[in-house]
PDB file of C-alpha atoms in Angstrom:
ATOM      1  CA  MET A   1       5.064 -34.232 -10.410  1.00 39.00           C
ATOM      2  CA  VAL A   2       4.531 -32.549 -13.615  1.00 39.00           C
ATOM      3  CA  ASP A   3       2.390 -34.561 -16.162  1.00 42.00           C
ATOM      4  CA  LYS A   4       3.944 -35.511 -19.293  1.00 41.00           C
ATOM      5  CA  ALA A   5       2.565 -35.713 -22.599  1.00 44.00           C
ATOM      6  CA  PRO A   6       3.146 -38.603 -24.669  1.00 43.00           C
ATOM      7  CA  SER A   7       6.105 -38.372 -26.769  1.00 44.00           C
ATOM      8  CA  ALA A   8       5.394 -37.583 -30.829  1.00 46.00           C
ATOM      9  CA  GLN A   9       6.224 -40.554 -33.127  1.00 51.00           C
ATOM     10  CA  GLY A  10      10.067 -40.598 -33.387  1.00 53.00           C
ATOM     11  CA  SER A  11      10.721 -37.940 -30.996  1.00 52.00           C
ATOM     12  CA  THR A  12      13.391 -38.832 -28.256  1.00 58.00           C
ATOM     13  CA  SER A  13      13.002 -37.634 -24.782  1.00 60.00           C
ATOM     14  CA  GLU A  14      15.888 -34.952 -25.399  1.00 65.00           C
ATOM     15  CA  GLU A  15      13.519 -33.416 -27.782  1.00 62.00           C
ATOM     16  CA  ASP A  16      10.561 -33.807 -25.677  1.00 57.00           C
ATOM     17  CA  ALA A  17      12.647 -31.863 -22.870  1.00 54.00           C
ATOM     18  CA  ALA A  18      13.992 -29.215 -25.003  1.00 55.00           C
ATOM     19  CA  ALA A  19      10.105 -28.757 -26.704  1.00 56.00           C
ATOM     20  CA  SER A  20       8.661 -28.487 -22.828  1.00 54.00           C
ATOM     21  CA  ARG A  21      11.379 -25.996 -21.812  1.00 55.00           C
ATOM     22  CA  SER A  22      10.554 -24.008 -25.001  1.00 61.00           C
ATOM     23  CA  LEU A  23       6.997 -23.531 -23.914  1.00 60.00           C
ATOM     24  CA  PRO A  24       5.814 -20.479 -21.300  1.00 62.00           C
ATOM     25  CA  ARG A  25       6.452 -21.579 -17.832  1.00 62.00           C
ATOM     26  CA  PHE A  26       5.311 -20.424 -14.385  1.00 62.00           C
ATOM     27  CA  GLY A  27       7.381 -21.314 -11.475  1.00 62.00           C
ATOM     28  CA  GLY A  28       9.128 -24.599 -13.201  1.00 67.00           C
ATOM     29  CA  PHE A  29       5.831 -25.823 -14.829  1.00 66.00           C
ATOM     30  CA  PRO A  30       4.165 -25.088 -18.361  1.00 73.00           C
ATOM     31  CA  ILE A  31       1.698 -22.367 -17.781  1.00 68.00           C
ATOM     32  CA  GLU A  32      -1.265 -24.655 -18.684  1.00 72.00           C
ATOM     33  CA  ASP A  33      -0.371 -26.640 -15.713  1.00 73.00           C
ATOM     34  CA  ALA A  34      -0.141 -23.878 -13.422  1.00 69.00           C
ATOM     35  CA  THR A  35      -3.868 -23.060 -14.700  1.00 70.00           C
ATOM     36  CA  ARG A  36      -4.843 -26.809 -14.114  1.00 75.00           C
ATOM     37  CA  HIS A  37      -3.383 -26.853 -10.741  1.00 75.00           C
ATOM     38  CA  LEU A  38      -5.949 -23.652  -9.559  1.00 76.00           C
ATOM     39  CA  SER A  39      -8.583 -25.268 -11.036  1.00 76.00           C
ATOM     40  CA  ASN A  40      -7.636 -28.581  -9.355  1.00 80.00           C
ATOM     41  CA  PHE A  41      -7.371 -26.632  -6.009  1.00 82.00           C
ATOM     42  CA  TYR A  42     -11.081 -24.929  -6.545  1.00 82.00           C
ATOM     43  CA  ALA A  43     -12.298 -28.467  -7.226  1.00 80.00           C
ATOM     44  CA  GLY A  44     -14.353 -27.292 -10.210  1.00 69.00           C
ATOM     45  CA  ALA A  45     -15.795 -24.203  -8.060  1.00 77.00           C
ATOM     46  CA  LYS A  46     -13.603 -21.588 -10.252  1.00 76.00           C
ATOM     47  CA  PRO A  47     -13.365 -18.235  -8.623  1.00 80.00           C
ATOM     48  CA  ASP A  48     -14.360 -15.292 -10.834  1.00 84.00           C
ATOM     49  CA  GLU A  49     -11.652 -13.935 -13.561  1.00 86.00           C
ATOM     50  CA  ARG A  50     -10.690 -10.870 -11.012  1.00 91.00           C
ATOM     51  CA  THR A  51      -9.595 -13.394  -8.105  1.00 86.00           C
ATOM     52  CA  VAL A  52      -7.857 -15.808 -10.605  1.00 83.00           C
ATOM     53  CA  THR A  53      -5.883 -12.669 -12.040  1.00 86.00           C
ATOM     54  CA  PHE A  54      -5.054 -11.386  -8.638  1.00 90.00           C
ATOM     55  CA  PHE A  55      -3.910 -15.022  -7.490  1.00 86.00           C
ATOM     56  CA  ARG A  56      -1.882 -15.675 -10.368  1.00 85.00           C
ATOM     57  CA  THR A  57      -0.166 -12.096 -10.233  1.00 89.00           C
ATOM     58  CA  THR A  58       0.830 -12.394  -6.709  1.00 90.00           C
ATOM     59  CA  ARG A  59       1.721 -15.901  -7.040  1.00 88.00           C
ATOM     60  CA  ALA A  60       4.041 -14.975  -9.850  1.00 88.00           C
ATOM     61  CA  LEU A  61       5.789 -12.345  -7.847  1.00 92.00           C
ATOM     62  CA  VAL A  62       6.501 -14.665  -5.035  1.00 92.00           C
ATOM     63  CA  VAL A  63       7.559 -17.591  -7.462  1.00 90.00           C
ATOM     64  CA  ALA A  64       9.972 -15.322  -9.286  1.00 93.00           C
ATOM     65  CA  ALA A  65      11.354 -13.730  -6.135  1.00 94.00           C
ATOM     66  CA  ARG A  66      12.290 -17.074  -4.861  1.00 94.00           C
ATOM     67  CA  ARG A  67      13.491 -18.394  -7.968  1.00 93.00           C
ATOM     68  CA  TRP A  68      15.496 -15.269  -8.574  1.00 96.00           C
ATOM     69  CA  ARG A  69      16.985 -15.396  -4.850  1.00 96.00           C
ATOM     70  CA  LYS A  70      17.983 -19.040  -5.263  1.00 96.00           C
ATOM     71  CA  LEU A  71      19.826 -18.480  -8.480  1.00 96.00           C
ATOM     72  CA  ALA A  72      21.320 -15.239  -7.379  1.00 97.00           C
ATOM     73  CA  ASN A  73      22.621 -17.170  -3.982  1.00 97.00           C
ATOM     74  CA  ASP A  74      24.019 -19.736  -6.195  1.00 97.00           C
ATOM     75  CA  LYS A  75      26.080 -17.318  -8.481  1.00 97.00           C
ATOM     76  CA  VAL A  76      27.423 -15.088  -5.172  1.00 97.00           C
ATOM     77  CA  ARG A  77      28.344 -18.015  -3.220  1.00 96.00           C
ATOM     78  CA  SER A  78      31.496 -18.017  -5.467  1.00 94.00           C
ATOM     79  CA  VAL A  79      32.614 -14.821  -3.305  1.00 95.00           C
ATOM     80  CA  GLY A  80      31.750 -16.544  -0.175  1.00 95.00           C
ATOM     81  CA  GLN A  81      28.490 -14.186   0.000  1.00 96.00           C
ATOM     82  CA  SER A  82      24.837 -14.710  -0.140  1.00 96.00           C
ATOM     83  CA  MET A  83      21.984 -12.340  -1.024  1.00 96.00           C
ATOM     84  CA  ALA A  84      20.903 -11.763   2.534  1.00 95.00           C
ATOM     85  CA  ARG A  85      24.136 -10.256   3.348  1.00 96.00           C
ATOM     86  CA  TRP A  86      24.457  -8.485   0.444  1.00 96.00           C
ATOM     87  CA  GLU A  87      20.938  -6.508   0.960  1.00 96.00           C
ATOM     88  CA  THR A  88      22.087  -5.509   4.411  1.00 97.00           C
ATOM     89  CA  MET A  89      25.439  -4.571   3.009  1.00 97.00           C
ATOM     90  CA  TYR A  90      23.790  -2.645   0.282  1.00 97.00           C
ATOM     91  CA  LEU A  91      21.510  -0.704   2.339  1.00 96.00           C
ATOM     92  CA  LEU A  92      24.253   0.314   4.400  1.00 97.00           C
ATOM     93  CA  ALA A  93      26.611   1.104   1.828  1.00 96.00           C
ATOM     94  CA  CYS A  94      23.805   3.474   0.200  1.00 94.00           C
ATOM     95  CA  ALA A  95      22.649   5.039   3.454  1.00 93.00           C
ATOM     96  CA  ARG A  96      23.910   8.812   4.233  1.00 90.00           C
ATOM     97  CA  ASP A  97      23.893   8.113   7.998  1.00 90.00           C
ATOM     98  CA  ASP A  98      24.585   5.013  10.251  1.00 92.00           C
ATOM     99  CA  LEU A  99      21.392   2.651  10.629  1.00 94.00           C
ATOM    100  CA  SER A 100      20.185   0.706  13.455  1.00 94.00           C
ATOM    101  CA  GLN A 101      19.147  -3.016  14.003  1.00 93.00           C
ATOM    102  CA  ARG A 102      16.023  -1.803  14.140  1.00 93.00           C
ATOM    103  CA  GLU A 103      15.861   0.383  11.007  1.00 94.00           C
ATOM    104  CA  LEU A 104      17.797  -2.204   8.864  1.00 95.00           C
ATOM    105  CA  ALA A 105      15.108  -4.918  10.007  1.00 94.00           C
ATOM    106  CA  GLN A 106      12.209  -2.816   9.124  1.00 92.00           C
ATOM    107  CA  LEU A 107      13.750  -1.795   5.773  1.00 92.00           C
ATOM    108  CA  ILE A 108      14.590  -5.650   4.767  1.00 93.00           C
ATOM    109  CA  GLY A 109      11.244  -6.853   6.354  1.00 90.00           C
ATOM    110  CA  VAL A 110      12.690  -9.385   9.002  1.00 94.00           C
ATOM    111  CA  GLU A 111      12.262  -9.761  12.491  1.00 95.00           C
ATOM    112  CA  GLY A 112      15.030  -8.012  14.903  1.00 92.00           C
ATOM    113  CA  PRO A 113      16.871 -11.147  16.250  1.00 94.00           C
ATOM    114  CA  THR A 114      17.188 -12.403  12.618  1.00 95.00           C
ATOM    115  CA  MET A 115      18.801  -8.954  11.720  1.00 96.00           C
ATOM    116  CA  ALA A 116      20.822  -9.325  14.950  1.00 95.00           C
ATOM    117  CA  HIS A 117      22.380 -12.458  13.890  1.00 96.00           C
ATOM    118  CA  MET A 118      23.071 -11.170  10.690  1.00 97.00           C
ATOM    119  CA  LEU A 119      24.950  -7.905  11.853  1.00 97.00           C
ATOM    120  CA  ASN A 120      26.798 -10.269  14.243  1.00 96.00           C
ATOM    121  CA  THR A 121      27.847 -12.287  11.448  1.00 97.00           C
ATOM    122  CA  LEU A 122      29.035  -9.471   9.480  1.00 98.00           C
ATOM    123  CA  GLU A 123      30.726  -7.351  12.004  1.00 98.00           C
ATOM    124  CA  ARG A 124      32.610 -10.637  12.637  1.00 98.00           C
ATOM    125  CA  ASP A 125      33.617 -10.810   9.064  1.00 98.00           C
ATOM    126  CA  GLY A 126      35.120  -7.437   9.172  1.00 98.00           C
ATOM    127  CA  LEU A 127      32.356  -6.010   6.585  1.00 98.00           C
ATOM    128  CA  ILE A 128      30.345  -3.772   9.060  1.00 97.00           C
ATOM    129  CA  GLU A 129      31.292  -1.885  12.237  1.00 97.00           C
ATOM    130  CA  ARG A 130      28.923  -1.478  14.914  1.00 95.00           C
ATOM    131  CA  ALA A 131      29.019   1.434  17.879  1.00 92.00           C
ATOM    132  CA  GLN A 132      26.662   2.154  20.583  1.00 88.00           C
ATOM    133  CA  SER A 133      25.002   5.368  20.209  1.00 81.00           C
ATOM    134  CA  GLN A 134      26.164   8.325  22.546  1.00 85.00           C
ATOM    135  CA  VAL A 135      22.366   9.363  22.993  1.00 86.00           C
ATOM    136  CA  ASP A 136      20.638   6.426  23.425  1.00 85.00           C
ATOM    137  CA  ARG A 137      22.803   3.377  24.717  1.00 81.00           C
ATOM    138  CA  ARG A 138      20.331   0.835  23.670  1.00 83.00           C
ATOM    139  CA  VAL A 139      20.594   1.833  20.038  1.00 87.00           C
ATOM    140  CA  VAL A 140      23.556   0.438  18.110  1.00 89.00           C
ATOM    141  CA  HIS A 141      24.540   2.367  14.971  1.00 93.00           C
ATOM    142  CA  ASN A 142      25.915  -0.051  11.646  1.00 96.00           C
ATOM    143  CA  ARG A 143      28.144   1.324   8.988  1.00 96.00           C
ATOM    144  CA  ILE A 144      29.680  -0.564   6.210  1.00 97.00           C
ATOM    145  CA  THR A 145      33.550  -1.162   6.010  1.00 97.00           C
ATOM    146  CA  GLU A 146      36.089  -0.802   3.022  1.00 97.00           C
ATOM    147  CA  LYS A 147      35.771  -4.792   2.964  1.00 98.00           C
ATOM    148  CA  GLY A 148      32.068  -4.530   3.166  1.00 97.00           C
ATOM    149  CA  LEU A 149      32.028  -2.139   0.195  1.00 97.00           C
ATOM    150  CA  ALA A 150      34.325  -4.179  -1.857  1.00 97.00           C
ATOM    151  CA  ALA A 151      31.969  -7.368  -1.094  1.00 97.00           C
ATOM    152  CA  THR A 152      29.115  -5.324  -1.961  1.00 97.00           C
ATOM    153  CA  ARG A 153      30.703  -4.485  -5.411  1.00 96.00           C
ATOM    154  CA  ASP A 154      31.527  -8.072  -6.153  1.00 96.00           C
ATOM    155  CA  ILE A 155      28.076  -9.340  -5.289  1.00 97.00           C
ATOM    156  CA  MET A 156      26.612  -6.300  -7.614  1.00 96.00           C
ATOM    157  CA  ALA A 157      28.783  -7.332 -10.495  1.00 97.00           C
ATOM    158  CA  ILE A 158      27.786 -10.924 -10.385  1.00 97.00           C
ATOM    159  CA  THR A 159      24.366 -10.100 -10.046  1.00 97.00           C
ATOM    160  CA  ASN A 160      24.425  -7.156 -12.814  1.00 97.00           C
ATOM    161  CA  ASP A 161      25.468 -10.144 -15.328  1.00 97.00           C
ATOM    162  CA  LEU A 162      22.614 -12.449 -14.253  1.00 97.00           C
ATOM    163  CA  ARG A 163      19.853  -9.679 -14.220  1.00 97.00           C
ATOM    164  CA  ALA A 164      21.160  -8.654 -17.872  1.00 97.00           C
ATOM    165  CA  ASP A 165      20.996 -12.447 -18.902  1.00 97.00           C
ATOM    166  CA  ILE A 166      17.667 -12.839 -17.475  1.00 96.00           C
ATOM    167  CA  LEU A 167      15.874  -9.635 -18.601  1.00 96.00           C
ATOM    168  CA  ARG A 168      17.583  -9.455 -21.864  1.00 96.00           C
ATOM    169  CA  ASP A 169      14.823 -10.551 -24.238  1.00 96.00           C
ATOM    170  CA  ILE A 170      12.147  -8.455 -22.768  1.00 96.00           C
ATOM    171  CA  PRO A 171      11.562  -4.915 -24.358  1.00 97.00           C
ATOM    172  CA  PRO A 172      12.347  -1.967 -22.785  1.00 97.00           C
ATOM    173  CA  GLU A 173       8.797  -0.362 -22.441  1.00 98.00           C
ATOM    174  CA  LYS A 174       7.433  -3.914 -20.896  1.00 97.00           C
ATOM    175  CA  LEU A 175      10.250  -3.605 -18.159  1.00 97.00           C
ATOM    176  CA  ALA A 176       9.364   0.026 -17.832  1.00 97.00           C
ATOM    177  CA  ILE A 177       5.557  -0.899 -17.441  1.00 97.00           C
ATOM    178  CA  ALA A 178       6.526  -3.955 -14.774  1.00 96.00           C
ATOM    179  CA  LEU A 179       8.640  -1.863 -12.810  1.00 96.00           C
ATOM    180  CA  GLU A 180       5.388   0.791 -12.603  1.00 97.00           C
ATOM    181  CA  VAL A 181       3.153  -1.849 -11.381  1.00 96.00           C
ATOM    182  CA  LEU A 182       5.818  -3.334  -8.736  1.00 95.00           C
ATOM    183  CA  GLU A 183       6.210   0.227  -7.394  1.00 96.00           C
ATOM    184  CA  GLN A 184       2.283   0.453  -7.113  1.00 95.00           C
ATOM    185  CA  VAL A 185       2.349  -2.862  -5.497  1.00 94.00           C
ATOM    186  CA  HIS A 186       5.318  -1.884  -2.749  1.00 91.00           C
ATOM    187  CA  ALA A 187       3.190   1.517  -2.296  1.00 93.00           C
ATOM    188  CA  ARG A 188       0.019  -0.860  -1.235  1.00 94.00           C
ATOM    189  CA  LEU A 189       2.277  -3.034   0.869  1.00 90.00           C
ATOM    190  CA  ASP A 190       3.578   0.259   2.671  1.00 87.00           C
ATOM    191  CA  ASP A 191       0.072   0.887   3.625  1.00 89.00           C
ATOM    192  CA  TYR A 192      -0.099  -2.786   5.553  1.00 88.00           C
ATOM    193  CA  CYS A 193       3.222  -3.232   6.532  1.00 77.00           C
TER     194      CYS A 193
END
């Protein structure tokens, strides 16, 4: 539970809540609470500044990704979809060639059985077509259908509006730096994954 500061004389709980929301936040907590949480975890044996920066950076990435995914899922549910479905359909919509289950699983970063379940569901819903390879019968090629393209576009329209709302007040030069840093992180992750 988040610690609450005592109310200022004469302020209401609504005013306190509004003031709390206006503070810089990290994963739902005011930043100073997130910093205190890390100090509490290390029980006074604070690690060096580099370790703290690395931790806070990766934690910020994970928390932002989770919160984005939940918010986006809540929004695209209105068209009967999810971000997991969109991610698979988007890759198929953008691919020059059909993609196999293995290729899709690797691109998305999920296990084979998880991807198999997703592809079966998308096929059942008429969003993709699946065909066995003529070269290797063990391989199944996947391609997006017109219905799948329409669903992918619907989801993209919803998430484009959401992205614009979330990122609108961040200066373009800061977004460019954030994107450059994230691309470097992805390149390093490729060395490990």
